[in-house]
Structure formats: C-alpha cells, structure tokens
Short mmCIF file of C-alpha atoms in Angstrom, two decimals:
data_model
loop_
_atom_site.label_atom_id
_atom_site.label_comp_id
_atom_site.label_asym_id
_atom_site.label_seq_id
_atom_site.Cartn_x
_atom_site.Cartn_y
_atom_site.Cartn_z
CA MET A 285 191.35 153.63 69.89
CA ALA A 286 188.52 153.23 67.75
CA SER A 287 190.85 153.10 64.95
CA SER A 288 193.04 150.60 66.68
CA SER A 289 190.10 148.54 67.69
CA GLY A 290 188.94 148.77 64.12
CA ASN A 291 192.32 147.59 63.07
CA SER A 292 192.22 144.75 65.49
CA ASN A 293 188.79 143.76 64.26
CA SER A 294 190.02 143.86 60.75
CA SER A 295 193.11 141.79 61.61
CA SER A 296 191.07 139.22 63.48
CA SER A 297 188.65 138.93 60.59
CA SER A 298 191.57 138.50 58.20
CA GLN A 299 192.93 135.79 60.49
CA LEU A 300 189.55 134.11 60.39
CA GLN A 301 189.55 134.38 56.66
CA ASN A 302 193.08 133.02 56.52
CA SER A 303 192.26 130.17 58.82
CA GLY A 304 189.04 129.56 56.87
CA SER A 305 190.87 129.52 53.59
CA GLU A 306 193.53 127.23 55.03
CA GLU A 307 190.81 124.94 56.28
CA ASP A 308 189.10 125.11 52.91
CA LEU A 309 192.43 124.38 51.26
CA HIS A 310 193.00 121.48 53.62
CA GLN A 311 189.51 120.13 52.87
CA GLN A 312 190.13 120.61 49.17
CA ASN A 313 193.38 118.68 49.46
CA MET A 314 191.59 115.91 51.38
CA MET A 315 188.87 115.75 48.73
CA ASP A 316 191.46 115.68 45.94
CA GLN A 317 193.31 112.93 47.76
CA ARG A 318 190.09 110.94 48.15
CA LYS A 319 189.31 111.46 44.47
CA ARG A 320 192.80 110.24 43.52
CA LYS A 321 192.42 107.21 45.81
CA ARG A 322 188.99 106.47 44.36
CA LYS A 323 190.30 106.83 40.79
CA GLU A 324 193.25 104.57 41.59
CA SER A 325 190.91 102.06 43.22
CA ASN A 326 188.58 102.18 40.21
CA ARG A 327 191.53 101.69 37.84
CA GLU A 328 192.72 98.71 39.87
CA SER A 329 189.20 97.27 39.96
CA ALA A 330 188.85 97.73 36.19
CA ARG A 331 192.27 96.08 35.66
CA ARG A 332 191.21 93.09 37.81
CA SER A 333 187.90 92.92 35.95
CA ARG A 334 189.70 92.90 32.58
CA MET A 335 192.05 90.18 33.85
CA ARG A 336 189.09 88.05 35.05
CA LYS A 337 187.35 88.61 31.73
CA GLN A 338 190.49 87.61 29.80
CA GLN A 339 190.94 84.53 32.00
CA HIS A 340 187.30 83.55 31.44
CA LEU A 341 187.73 84.06 27.68
CA ASP A 342 190.88 81.90 27.70
CA GLU A 343 189.00 79.16 29.59
CA LEU A 344 186.15 79.31 27.07
CA VAL A 345 188.60 79.08 24.15
CA ALA A 346 190.25 76.05 25.77
CA GLN A 347 186.83 74.49 26.37
CA VAL A 348 185.87 75.06 22.72
CA ALA A 349 189.11 73.39 21.60
CA GLN A 350 188.48 70.40 23.90
CA LEU A 351 184.86 70.07 22.77
CA SER A 352 185.91 70.27 19.12
CA LYS A 353 188.46 67.53 19.74
CA ASP A 354 185.83 65.38 21.50
CA ASN A 355 183.36 66.06 18.69
CA ASN A 356 185.89 64.92 16.08
CA GLN A 357 186.57 61.75 18.05
CA ILE A 358 182.85 61.02 18.28
CA LEU A 359 182.39 61.66 14.55
CA ASN A 360 185.29 59.31 13.76
CA SER A 361 183.76 56.69 16.02
CA ILE A 362 180.36 57.09 14.35
CA ASN A 363 181.93 56.83 10.89
CA PHE A 364 183.86 53.70 11.89
CA THR A 365 180.77 52.12 13.45
CA THR A 366 178.62 53.00 10.41
CA HIS A 367 181.21 51.51 8.06
CA HIS A 368 181.43 48.38 10.21
CA TYR A 369 177.62 48.16 10.34
CA LEU A 370 177.35 48.41 6.54
CA ASN A 371 179.97 45.68 6.11
CA ILE A 372 178.14 43.42 8.56
CA GLN A 373 174.84 44.16 6.83
CA ALA A 374 176.31 43.24 3.43
CA GLU A 375 177.80 40.05 4.86
CA ASN A 376 174.46 39.25 6.48
CA SER A 377 172.69 39.68 3.12
CA VAL A 378 175.14 37.29 1.48
CA LEU A 379 174.66 34.76 4.28
CA ARG A 380 170.87 35.04 4.02
CA ALA A 381 171.03 34.44 0.27
CA GLN A 382 173.28 31.42 0.83
CA MET A 383 170.91 30.13 3.49
CA MET A 384 167.94 30.49 1.12
CA GLU A 385 169.81 28.66 -1.63
CA LEU A 386 170.90 25.87 0.71
CA SER A 387 167.37 25.58 2.12
CA GLN A 388 165.98 25.20 -1.39
CA ARG A 389 168.59 22.57 -2.19
CA LEU A 390 167.77 20.74 1.03
CA ASP A 391 164.04 20.82 0.22
CA TYR A 392 164.77 19.54 -3.27
CA LEU A 393 166.96 16.71 -1.94
CA ASN A 394 164.32 15.80 0.66
CA GLN A 395 161.70 15.67 -2.12
CA ILE A 396 163.95 13.33 -4.06
CA LEU A 397 164.37 11.08 -1.03
CA SER A 398 160.64 11.14 -0.39
CA TYR A 399 159.99 10.13 -3.99
CA LEU A 400 162.55 7.33 -3.77
CA ASN A 401 161.17 6.07 -0.47
CA THR A 402 157.62 5.87 -1.86
CA MET A 403 158.69 3.74 -4.81
CA SER A 404 158.93 0.01 -4.33
CA ALA A 405 162.27 -1.75 -4.76
CA SER A 406 161.17 -3.55 -7.94
CA GLU A 407 160.04 -0.30 -9.59
CA LEU A 408 163.35 1.27 -8.71
CA VAL A 409 165.37 -1.61 -10.13
CA TYR A 410 163.20 -1.73 -13.23
CA GLU A 411 163.42 2.01 -13.75
CA THR A 412 167.18 2.12 -13.19
CA ASP A 413 167.68 -0.79 -15.61
CA GLN A 414 165.44 0.92 -18.10
CA CYS A 415 167.41 4.15 -17.67
CA PHE A 416 170.64 2.35 -18.58
CA GLU A 417 169.08 0.60 -21.54
CA THR A 418 167.15 3.43 -23.14
CA SER A 419 169.01 6.35 -21.63
CA THR A 420 165.70 8.09 -20.90
CA CYS A 421 164.49 8.29 -17.37
CA ASP A 422 161.26 9.88 -16.30
CA HIS A 423 162.52 10.48 -12.75
CA GLY A 424 165.99 11.74 -13.67
CA PHE A 425 168.01 9.37 -11.42
CA THR A 426 170.85 7.51 -13.07
CA ASN A 427 172.56 6.19 -9.93
CA PRO A 428 171.71 2.48 -9.35
CA PHE A 429 172.89 2.80 -5.72
CA ASN A 430 169.83 4.85 -4.74
CA LEU A 431 168.02 1.92 -3.17
CA PRO A 432 165.23 2.77 -0.72
CA TYR A 433 166.92 1.19 2.29
CA LEU A 434 170.07 3.27 1.70
CA ASN A 435 168.21 6.57 1.52
CA GLN A 436 167.96 8.62 4.68
CA PRO A 437 166.63 12.17 5.05
CA ILE A 438 169.17 14.95 4.83
CA MET A 439 169.25 17.10 7.94
CA ALA A 440 170.59 20.64 8.07
CA SER A 441 172.88 21.55 10.93
CA PRO A 442 174.32 24.89 12.02
CA ASP A 443 177.78 23.63 11.07
CA MET A 444 176.73 23.64 7.42
CA PHE A 445 176.45 27.40 7.40
#
C-alpha cells in the first residue's frame, strides 16, 4: 500500500504539475495575446500619428503657398504704388517749376504796371512818341496803347495753372 499510496502521491503531484503547466501555458497565451493586442494598438496609434503629421505638413505647405501668393500680390501692389508715386512726384516737380516761372512772370508784369501807373500821362505820351521817333526807349515799352487808365493789375487765379 505504501507503494500504491506512493504511486497515488506521485500521480497527484504530476496532475498538479500538469494543471500548473496548463495554467502557466494559459497565462503565457494570455500574455502573448495582450502583447499582440498592445503591439497592434501601438502600430495603429503610430499610423494615426503619421497620418496626422502628414496632414499637418500638407496644411503647412498649403499655407506657405497661400502666403507666398499673398506676398507676391503685396509686392506687386507696392511696386505699382511706388511707380505711381514717382510719376506723381515728377509731375509735381514740373508743376512747381511752371508755377515758379509763372509767378516770376506775374511779378514782372505787375512791376511793369506799377511803373506805368506811377508815370504821368504826358510823360507816357512823350516817351512813346520819342520811342517811335528815335527807336530807343529807356523803359522798353513800344506799345502806345499802354495808357495809365487802361492798365489794371494782373491777378493770378487757380484756373491759370
């Protein structure tokens, strides 16, 4: 009996070992399955991350293209405005020069009128007659119609320019 009880002890211990190894095998399978699931989940997460990264990169590339287009439009606008400004500035310089010339002419003509208005009528007639006779005039006027009562000051108006 001792031998049979020894056999039974040995068979029960082998059953415990078998059931232990089956349980270990089952736990190993569960751990392998979890590892596979985790790996698959990590792969999927990495794939989604790459897709988000690619989408973000595509958005940045599109934004760069749009900003480059906007920048070119702004540069064209600046170039056009600068060109227009330079043309206006040149035209303004011409108009200022013309205004200076016309102002000088107006001053000169007003000086002439002032000189004619200060002379008496007899001096004017005498000098104009003398100018026709000798062809030398000290005042430079050869028009006999420049009588003092006909002379009026010349006024500049904005319409002149």
